[in-house]
mmCIF file of C-alpha atoms in Angstrom:
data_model
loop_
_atom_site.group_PDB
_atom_site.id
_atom_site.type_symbol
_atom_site.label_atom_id
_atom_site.label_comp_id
_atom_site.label_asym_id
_atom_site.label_seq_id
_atom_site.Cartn_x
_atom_site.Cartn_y
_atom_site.Cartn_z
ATOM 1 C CA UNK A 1416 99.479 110.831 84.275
ATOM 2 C CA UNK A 1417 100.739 114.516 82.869
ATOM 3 C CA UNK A 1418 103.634 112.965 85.239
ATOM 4 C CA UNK A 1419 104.746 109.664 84.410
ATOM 5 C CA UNK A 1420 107.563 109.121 81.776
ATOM 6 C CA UNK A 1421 107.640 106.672 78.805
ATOM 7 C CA UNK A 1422 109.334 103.711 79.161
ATOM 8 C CA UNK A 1423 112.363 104.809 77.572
ATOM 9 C CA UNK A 1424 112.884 107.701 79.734
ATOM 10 C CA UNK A 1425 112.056 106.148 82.417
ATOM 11 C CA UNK A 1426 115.207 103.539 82.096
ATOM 12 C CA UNK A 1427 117.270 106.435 81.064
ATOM 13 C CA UNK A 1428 116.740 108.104 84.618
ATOM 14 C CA UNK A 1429 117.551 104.831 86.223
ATOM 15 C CA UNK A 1430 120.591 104.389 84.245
ATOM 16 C CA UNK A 1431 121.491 108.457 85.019
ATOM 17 C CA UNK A 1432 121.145 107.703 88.058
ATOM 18 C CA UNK A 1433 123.404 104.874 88.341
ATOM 19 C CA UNK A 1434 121.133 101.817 88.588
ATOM 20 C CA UNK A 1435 122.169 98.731 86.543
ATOM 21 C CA UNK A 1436 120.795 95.901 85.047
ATOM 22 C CA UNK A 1437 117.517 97.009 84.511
ATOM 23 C CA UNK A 1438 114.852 95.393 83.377
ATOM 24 C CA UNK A 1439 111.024 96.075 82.540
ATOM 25 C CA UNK A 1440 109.302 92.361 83.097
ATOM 26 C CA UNK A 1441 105.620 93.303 82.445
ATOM 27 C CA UNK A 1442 103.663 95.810 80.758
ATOM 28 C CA UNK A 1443 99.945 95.687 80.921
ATOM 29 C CA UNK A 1444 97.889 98.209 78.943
ATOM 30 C CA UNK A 1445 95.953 101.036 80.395
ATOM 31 C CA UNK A 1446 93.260 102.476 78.066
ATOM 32 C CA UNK A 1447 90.889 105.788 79.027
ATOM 33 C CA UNK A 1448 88.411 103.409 80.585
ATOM 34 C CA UNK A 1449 90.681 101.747 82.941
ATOM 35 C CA UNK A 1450 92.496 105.466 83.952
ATOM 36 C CA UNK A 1451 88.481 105.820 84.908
ATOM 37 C CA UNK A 1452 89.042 103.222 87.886
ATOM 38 C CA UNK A 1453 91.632 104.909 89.749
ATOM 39 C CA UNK A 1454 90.335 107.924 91.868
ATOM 40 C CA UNK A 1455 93.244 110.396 90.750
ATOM 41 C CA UNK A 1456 91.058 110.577 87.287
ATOM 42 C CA UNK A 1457 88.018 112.422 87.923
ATOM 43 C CA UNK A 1458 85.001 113.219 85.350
ATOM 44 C CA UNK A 1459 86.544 116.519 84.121
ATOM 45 C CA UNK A 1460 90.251 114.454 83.725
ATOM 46 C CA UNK A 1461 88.562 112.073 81.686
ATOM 47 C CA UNK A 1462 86.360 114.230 79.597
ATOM 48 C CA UNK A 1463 89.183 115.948 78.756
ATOM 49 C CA UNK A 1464 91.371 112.937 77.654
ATOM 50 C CA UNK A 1465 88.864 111.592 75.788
ATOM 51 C CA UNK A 1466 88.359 114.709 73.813
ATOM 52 C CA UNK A 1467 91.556 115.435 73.114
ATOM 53 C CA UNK A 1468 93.114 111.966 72.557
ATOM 54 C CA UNK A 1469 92.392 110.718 69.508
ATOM 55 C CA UNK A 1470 90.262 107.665 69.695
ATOM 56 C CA UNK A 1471 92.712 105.280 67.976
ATOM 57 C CA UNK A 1472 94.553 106.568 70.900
ATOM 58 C CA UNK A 1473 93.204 105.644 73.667
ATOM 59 C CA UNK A 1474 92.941 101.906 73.981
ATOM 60 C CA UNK A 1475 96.443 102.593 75.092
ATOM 61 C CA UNK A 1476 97.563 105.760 77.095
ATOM 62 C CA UNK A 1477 99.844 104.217 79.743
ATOM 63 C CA UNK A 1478 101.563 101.004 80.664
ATOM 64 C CA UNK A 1479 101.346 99.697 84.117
ATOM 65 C CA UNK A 1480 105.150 98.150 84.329
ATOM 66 C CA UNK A 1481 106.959 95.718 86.848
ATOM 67 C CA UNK A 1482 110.319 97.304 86.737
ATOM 68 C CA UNK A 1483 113.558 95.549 88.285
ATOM 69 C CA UNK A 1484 117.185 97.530 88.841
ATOM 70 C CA UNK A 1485 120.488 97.117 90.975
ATOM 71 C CA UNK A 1486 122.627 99.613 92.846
ATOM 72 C CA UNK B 1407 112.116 121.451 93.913
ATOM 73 C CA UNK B 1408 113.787 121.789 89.989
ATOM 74 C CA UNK B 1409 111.077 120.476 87.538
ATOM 75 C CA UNK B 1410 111.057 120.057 83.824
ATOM 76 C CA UNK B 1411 107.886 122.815 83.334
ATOM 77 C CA UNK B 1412 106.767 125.963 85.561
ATOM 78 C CA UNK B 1413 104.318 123.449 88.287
ATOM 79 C CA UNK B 1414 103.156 124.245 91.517
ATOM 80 C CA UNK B 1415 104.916 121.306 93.145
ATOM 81 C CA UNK B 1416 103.366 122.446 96.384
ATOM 82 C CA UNK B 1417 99.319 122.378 94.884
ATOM 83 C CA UNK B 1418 100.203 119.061 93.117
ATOM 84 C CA UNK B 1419 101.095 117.389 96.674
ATOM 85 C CA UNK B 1420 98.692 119.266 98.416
ATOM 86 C CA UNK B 1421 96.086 117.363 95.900
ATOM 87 C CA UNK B 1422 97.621 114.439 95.925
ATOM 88 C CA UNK B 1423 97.300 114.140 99.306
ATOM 89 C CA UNK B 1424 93.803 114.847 99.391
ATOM 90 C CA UNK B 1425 92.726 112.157 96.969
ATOM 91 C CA UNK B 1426 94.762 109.499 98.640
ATOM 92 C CA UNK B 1427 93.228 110.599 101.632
ATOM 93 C CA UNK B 1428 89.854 110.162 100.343
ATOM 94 C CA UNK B 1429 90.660 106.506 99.786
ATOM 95 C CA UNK B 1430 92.324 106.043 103.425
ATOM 96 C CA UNK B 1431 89.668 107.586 104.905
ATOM 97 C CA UNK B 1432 86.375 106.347 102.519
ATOM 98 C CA UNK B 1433 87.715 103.081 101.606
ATOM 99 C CA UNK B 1434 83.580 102.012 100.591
ATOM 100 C CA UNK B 1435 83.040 105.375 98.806
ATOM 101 C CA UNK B 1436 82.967 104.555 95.149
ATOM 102 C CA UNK B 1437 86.222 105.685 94.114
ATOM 103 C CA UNK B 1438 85.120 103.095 90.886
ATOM 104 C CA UNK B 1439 88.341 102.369 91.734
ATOM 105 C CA UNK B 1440 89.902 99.062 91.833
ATOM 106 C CA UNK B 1441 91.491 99.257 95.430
ATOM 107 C CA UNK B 1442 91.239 96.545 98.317
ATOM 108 C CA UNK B 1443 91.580 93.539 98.883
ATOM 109 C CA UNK B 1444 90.122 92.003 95.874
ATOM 110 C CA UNK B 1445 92.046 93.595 93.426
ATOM 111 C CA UNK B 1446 95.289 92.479 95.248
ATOM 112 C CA UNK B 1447 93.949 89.368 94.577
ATOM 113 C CA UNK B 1448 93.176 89.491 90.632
ATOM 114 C CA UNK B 1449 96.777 90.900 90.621
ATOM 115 C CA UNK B 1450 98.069 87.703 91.623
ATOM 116 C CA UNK B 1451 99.783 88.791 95.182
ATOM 117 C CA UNK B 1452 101.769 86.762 97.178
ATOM 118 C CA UNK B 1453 100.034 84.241 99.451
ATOM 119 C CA UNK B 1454 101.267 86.723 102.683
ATOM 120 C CA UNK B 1455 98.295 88.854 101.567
ATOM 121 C CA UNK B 1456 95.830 87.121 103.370
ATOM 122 C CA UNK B 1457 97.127 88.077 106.683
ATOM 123 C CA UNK B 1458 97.344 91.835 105.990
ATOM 124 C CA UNK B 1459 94.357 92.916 107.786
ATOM 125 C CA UNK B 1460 91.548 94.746 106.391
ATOM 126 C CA UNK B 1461 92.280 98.355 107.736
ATOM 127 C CA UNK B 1462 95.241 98.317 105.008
ATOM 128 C CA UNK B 1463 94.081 95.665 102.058
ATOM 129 C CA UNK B 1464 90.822 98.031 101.577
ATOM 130 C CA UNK B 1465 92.991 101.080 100.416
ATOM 131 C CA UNK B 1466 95.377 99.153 98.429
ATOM 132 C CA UNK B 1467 95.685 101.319 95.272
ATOM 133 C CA UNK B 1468 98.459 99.393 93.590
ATOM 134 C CA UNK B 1469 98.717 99.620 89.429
ATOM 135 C CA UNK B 1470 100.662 96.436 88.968
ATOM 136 C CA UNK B 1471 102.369 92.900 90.983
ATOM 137 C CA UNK B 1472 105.861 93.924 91.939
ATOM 138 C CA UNK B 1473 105.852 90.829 93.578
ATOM 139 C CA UNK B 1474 106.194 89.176 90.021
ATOM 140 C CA UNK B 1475 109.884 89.673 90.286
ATOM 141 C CA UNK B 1476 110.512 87.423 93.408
ATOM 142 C CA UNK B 1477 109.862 87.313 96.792
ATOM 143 C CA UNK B 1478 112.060 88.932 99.926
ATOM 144 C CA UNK B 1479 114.391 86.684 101.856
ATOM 145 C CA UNK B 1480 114.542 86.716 105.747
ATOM 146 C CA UNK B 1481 116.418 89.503 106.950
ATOM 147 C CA UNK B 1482 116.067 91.694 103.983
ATOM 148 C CA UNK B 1483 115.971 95.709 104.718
ATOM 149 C CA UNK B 1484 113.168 96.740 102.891
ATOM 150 C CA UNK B 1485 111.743 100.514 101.871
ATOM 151 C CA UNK B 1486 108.451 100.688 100.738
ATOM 152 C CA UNK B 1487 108.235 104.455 98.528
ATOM 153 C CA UNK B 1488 104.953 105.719 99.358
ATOM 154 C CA UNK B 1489 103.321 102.934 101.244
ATOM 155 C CA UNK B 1490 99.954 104.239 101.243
ATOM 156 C CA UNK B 1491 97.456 102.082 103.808
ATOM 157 C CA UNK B 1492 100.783 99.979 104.042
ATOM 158 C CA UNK B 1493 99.787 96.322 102.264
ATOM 159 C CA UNK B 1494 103.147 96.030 100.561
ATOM 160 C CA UNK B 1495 104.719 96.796 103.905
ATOM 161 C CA UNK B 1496 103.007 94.424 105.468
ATOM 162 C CA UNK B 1497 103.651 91.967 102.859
ATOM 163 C CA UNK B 1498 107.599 92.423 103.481
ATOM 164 C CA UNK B 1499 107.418 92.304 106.777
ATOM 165 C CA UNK B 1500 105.811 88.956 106.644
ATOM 166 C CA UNK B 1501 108.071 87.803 103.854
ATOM 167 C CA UNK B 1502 111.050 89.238 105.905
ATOM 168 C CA UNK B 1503 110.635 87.909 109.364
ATOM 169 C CA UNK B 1504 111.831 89.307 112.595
ATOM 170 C CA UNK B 1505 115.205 89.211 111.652
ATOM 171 C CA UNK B 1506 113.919 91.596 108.716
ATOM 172 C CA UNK B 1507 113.145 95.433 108.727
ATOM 173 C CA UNK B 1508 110.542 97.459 106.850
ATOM 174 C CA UNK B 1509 110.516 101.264 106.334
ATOM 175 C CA UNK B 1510 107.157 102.284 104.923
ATOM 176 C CA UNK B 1511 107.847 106.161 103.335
ATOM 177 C CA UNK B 1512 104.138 108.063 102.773
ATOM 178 C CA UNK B 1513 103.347 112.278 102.750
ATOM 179 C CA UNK B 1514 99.581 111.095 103.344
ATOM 180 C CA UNK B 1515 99.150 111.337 107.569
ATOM 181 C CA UNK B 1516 95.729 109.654 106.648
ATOM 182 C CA UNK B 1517 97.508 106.452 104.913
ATOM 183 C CA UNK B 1518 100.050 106.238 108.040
ATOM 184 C CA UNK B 1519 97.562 106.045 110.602
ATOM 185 C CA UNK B 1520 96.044 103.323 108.834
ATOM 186 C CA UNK B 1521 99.169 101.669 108.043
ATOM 187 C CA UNK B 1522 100.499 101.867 111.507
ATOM 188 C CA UNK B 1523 96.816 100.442 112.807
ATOM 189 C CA UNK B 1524 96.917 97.526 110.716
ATOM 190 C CA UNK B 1525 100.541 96.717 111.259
ATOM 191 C CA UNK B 1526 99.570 96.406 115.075
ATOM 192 C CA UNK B 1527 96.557 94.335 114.092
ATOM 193 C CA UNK B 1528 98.892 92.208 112.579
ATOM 194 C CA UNK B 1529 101.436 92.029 115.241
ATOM 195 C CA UNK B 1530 104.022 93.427 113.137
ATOM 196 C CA UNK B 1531 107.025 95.023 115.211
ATOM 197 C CA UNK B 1532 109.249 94.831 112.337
ATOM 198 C CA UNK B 1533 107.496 97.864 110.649
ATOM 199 C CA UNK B 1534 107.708 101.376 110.781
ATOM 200 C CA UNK B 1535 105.790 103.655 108.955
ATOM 201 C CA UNK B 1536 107.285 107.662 108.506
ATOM 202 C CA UNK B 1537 105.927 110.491 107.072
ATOM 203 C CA UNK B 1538 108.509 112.133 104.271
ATOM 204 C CA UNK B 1539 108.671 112.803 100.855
ATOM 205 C CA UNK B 1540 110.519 110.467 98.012
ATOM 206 C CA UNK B 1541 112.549 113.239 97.264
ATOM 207 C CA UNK B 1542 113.930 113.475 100.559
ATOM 208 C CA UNK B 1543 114.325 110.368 102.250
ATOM 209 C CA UNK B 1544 115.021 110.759 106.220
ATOM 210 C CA UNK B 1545 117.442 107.424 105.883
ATOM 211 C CA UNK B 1546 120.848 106.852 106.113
ATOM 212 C CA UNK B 1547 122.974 106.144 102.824
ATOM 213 C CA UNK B 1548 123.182 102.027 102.356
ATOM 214 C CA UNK B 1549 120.360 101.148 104.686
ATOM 215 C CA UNK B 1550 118.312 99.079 102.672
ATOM 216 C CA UNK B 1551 118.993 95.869 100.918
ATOM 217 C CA UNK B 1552 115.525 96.562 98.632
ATOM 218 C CA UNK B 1553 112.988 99.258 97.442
ATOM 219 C CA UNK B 1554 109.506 98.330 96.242
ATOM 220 C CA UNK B 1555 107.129 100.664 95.197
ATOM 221 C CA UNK B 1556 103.847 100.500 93.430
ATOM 222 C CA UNK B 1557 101.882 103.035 91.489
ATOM 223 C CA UNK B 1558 104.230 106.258 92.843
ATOM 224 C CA UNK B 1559 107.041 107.244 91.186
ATOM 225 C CA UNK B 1560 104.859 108.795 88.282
ATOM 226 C CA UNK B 1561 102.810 111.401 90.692
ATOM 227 C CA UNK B 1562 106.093 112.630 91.828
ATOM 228 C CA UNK B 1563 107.463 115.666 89.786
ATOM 229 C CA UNK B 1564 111.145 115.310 90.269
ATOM 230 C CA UNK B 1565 112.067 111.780 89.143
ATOM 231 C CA UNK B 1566 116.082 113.170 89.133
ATOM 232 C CA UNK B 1567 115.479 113.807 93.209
ATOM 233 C CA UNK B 1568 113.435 110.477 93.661
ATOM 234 C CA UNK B 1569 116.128 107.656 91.716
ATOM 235 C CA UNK B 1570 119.028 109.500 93.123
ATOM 236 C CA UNK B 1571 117.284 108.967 96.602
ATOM 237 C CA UNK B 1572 117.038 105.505 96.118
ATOM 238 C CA UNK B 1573 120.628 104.901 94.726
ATOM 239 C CA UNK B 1574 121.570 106.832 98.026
ATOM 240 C CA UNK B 1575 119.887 104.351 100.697
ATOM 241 C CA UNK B 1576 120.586 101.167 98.757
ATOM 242 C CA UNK B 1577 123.381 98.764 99.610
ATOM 243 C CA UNK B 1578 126.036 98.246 96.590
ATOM 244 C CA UNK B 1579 124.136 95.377 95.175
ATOM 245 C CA UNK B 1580 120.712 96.388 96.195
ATOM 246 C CA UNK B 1581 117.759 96.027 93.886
ATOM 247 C CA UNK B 1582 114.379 97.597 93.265
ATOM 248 C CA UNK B 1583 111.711 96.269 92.435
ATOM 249 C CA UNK B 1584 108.842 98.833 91.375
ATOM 250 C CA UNK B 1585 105.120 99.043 89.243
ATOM 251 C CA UNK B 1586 104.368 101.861 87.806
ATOM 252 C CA UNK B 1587 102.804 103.436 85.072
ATOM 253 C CA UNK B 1588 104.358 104.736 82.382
ATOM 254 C CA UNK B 1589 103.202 106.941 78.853
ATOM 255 C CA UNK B 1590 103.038 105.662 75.325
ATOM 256 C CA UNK B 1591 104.387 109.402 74.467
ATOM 257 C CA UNK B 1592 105.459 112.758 76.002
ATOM 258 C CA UNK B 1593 102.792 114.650 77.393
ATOM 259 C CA UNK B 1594 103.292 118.501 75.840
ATOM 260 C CA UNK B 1595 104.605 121.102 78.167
ATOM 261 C CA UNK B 1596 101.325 122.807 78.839
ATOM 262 C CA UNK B 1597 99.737 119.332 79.737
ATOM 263 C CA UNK B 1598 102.453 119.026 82.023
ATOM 264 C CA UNK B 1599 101.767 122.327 83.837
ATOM 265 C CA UNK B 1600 98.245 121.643 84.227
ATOM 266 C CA UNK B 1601 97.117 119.958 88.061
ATOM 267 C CA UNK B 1602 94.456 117.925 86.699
ATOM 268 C CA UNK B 1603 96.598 115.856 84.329
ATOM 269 C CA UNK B 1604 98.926 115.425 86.779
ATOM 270 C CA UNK B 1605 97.019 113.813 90.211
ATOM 271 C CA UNK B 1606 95.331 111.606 87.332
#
């Protein structure tokens, strides 16, 4: 996750890159526990991100998005 | 590779790799991991999910329903970025039709040989699954009429390389449609250079 961009970079890229109209359709919520499910998050990851992220936090870490652009 | 931070680009693909290779190749180990079939399924997919067989629809390791956004029309070009046990592929292809073509793009050899198994399972000859990297795709400029992707973009480091890429092989009016995950705020520098942060 150290990877992915917020939302509003993530546009910005598109745009620099010279995508148009685009458009984020749905954003769904990803808290600690459901990073848990995915196997790229193993016991140490989360341990860590659950120390470090402050618990008011971490109901909401990422956004799974549904992202549409045009050349 | 020009990242944003001092990262081992090579040691993040290298582990990359392994996970999703754990999933190709272990699809019943418990990953407590929301892949398969099922969770296709509770994601709302496209009714063209029932026919992708088994040998891909137990690794699917999708974050989100890029479907949402419409379906494919016959004879669409289609590029699947990092097409993993190849469900979305197979997906396209069906959505597609013969007159159709689908490129599925993955750096996981476990993932293609699954892929390319279930696509002949399913009869698919409008398929092809190639091993390469987003940031180099082995495609000719304006080849493809879409790009999906789900759940990829983010474990790649160079996001420049990757959008630039897909500008590249899309047709002037060609659209992407893409799930992914995305942060509710920067991650610092020195999270970015650690490993573990990144493959989660």
């Amino acid at each position: 996750m150290a990877g992915a961009l917020t939302e509003r970079d993530f546009v910005a890229k598109l745009e620099r890159a010279g995508f148009g109209a685009v458009e984020v359709l749905e954003r769904e919520p990803m808290s600690v526990d459901d990073c848990a499910l995915y196997p790229l998050f193993d016991d140490e990851l989360l341990g860590l991100m659950r120390r470090l992220i402050p618990p008011e936090m971490q109901a909401e870490v990422g956004v799974a998005i549904v992202v549409r652009a045009r050349r | 590779m020009s990242t944003a931070v001092d990262l081992d680009v090579a040691l993040l693909k290298s582990e990359i790799r392994k996970t999703y290779a754990s999933v190709a190749d272990e699809p019943d180990r418990e990953f407590i991991f929301p892949t398969g079939r099922g969770w296709a399924e509770d994601l709302r997919y496209p009714p063209e999910l029932r026919d992708v067989p088994d040998a891909a629809a137990e690794s699917f390791a999708g974050v989100a329903n890029p479907w949402e956004l419409g379906r494919l029309a016959p004879g669409e070009r289609v590029l699947d970025l990092g097409s993993g046990a190849g469900t979305d592929s197979l997906v396209a292809a069906l959505m597609v039709g013969e007159s159709g073509r689908v490129t599925g793009i993955d750096m996981t050899p476990e993932m293609l040989v699954k892929a390319r198994t279930a696509a002949a399972e399913l009869g698919a000859s409008n398929v092809e699954f190639v091993r390469a990297e987003a940031e180099r795709l082995p495609s000719p400029d304006e080849s493809f009429d879409v790009v999906i992707s789900n759940g990829v973009i983010d474990l790649i480091p160079d996001k420049d390389a990757v959008f630039a890429e897909l500008f590249r092989v899309l047709v002037p009016g060609g659209r992407m449609q893409i799930a992914d995950v995305t942060i509710q705020n920067p991650v610092s520098e020195e999270g970015r250079r650690n490993i573990d942060l990144w493959t989660g």
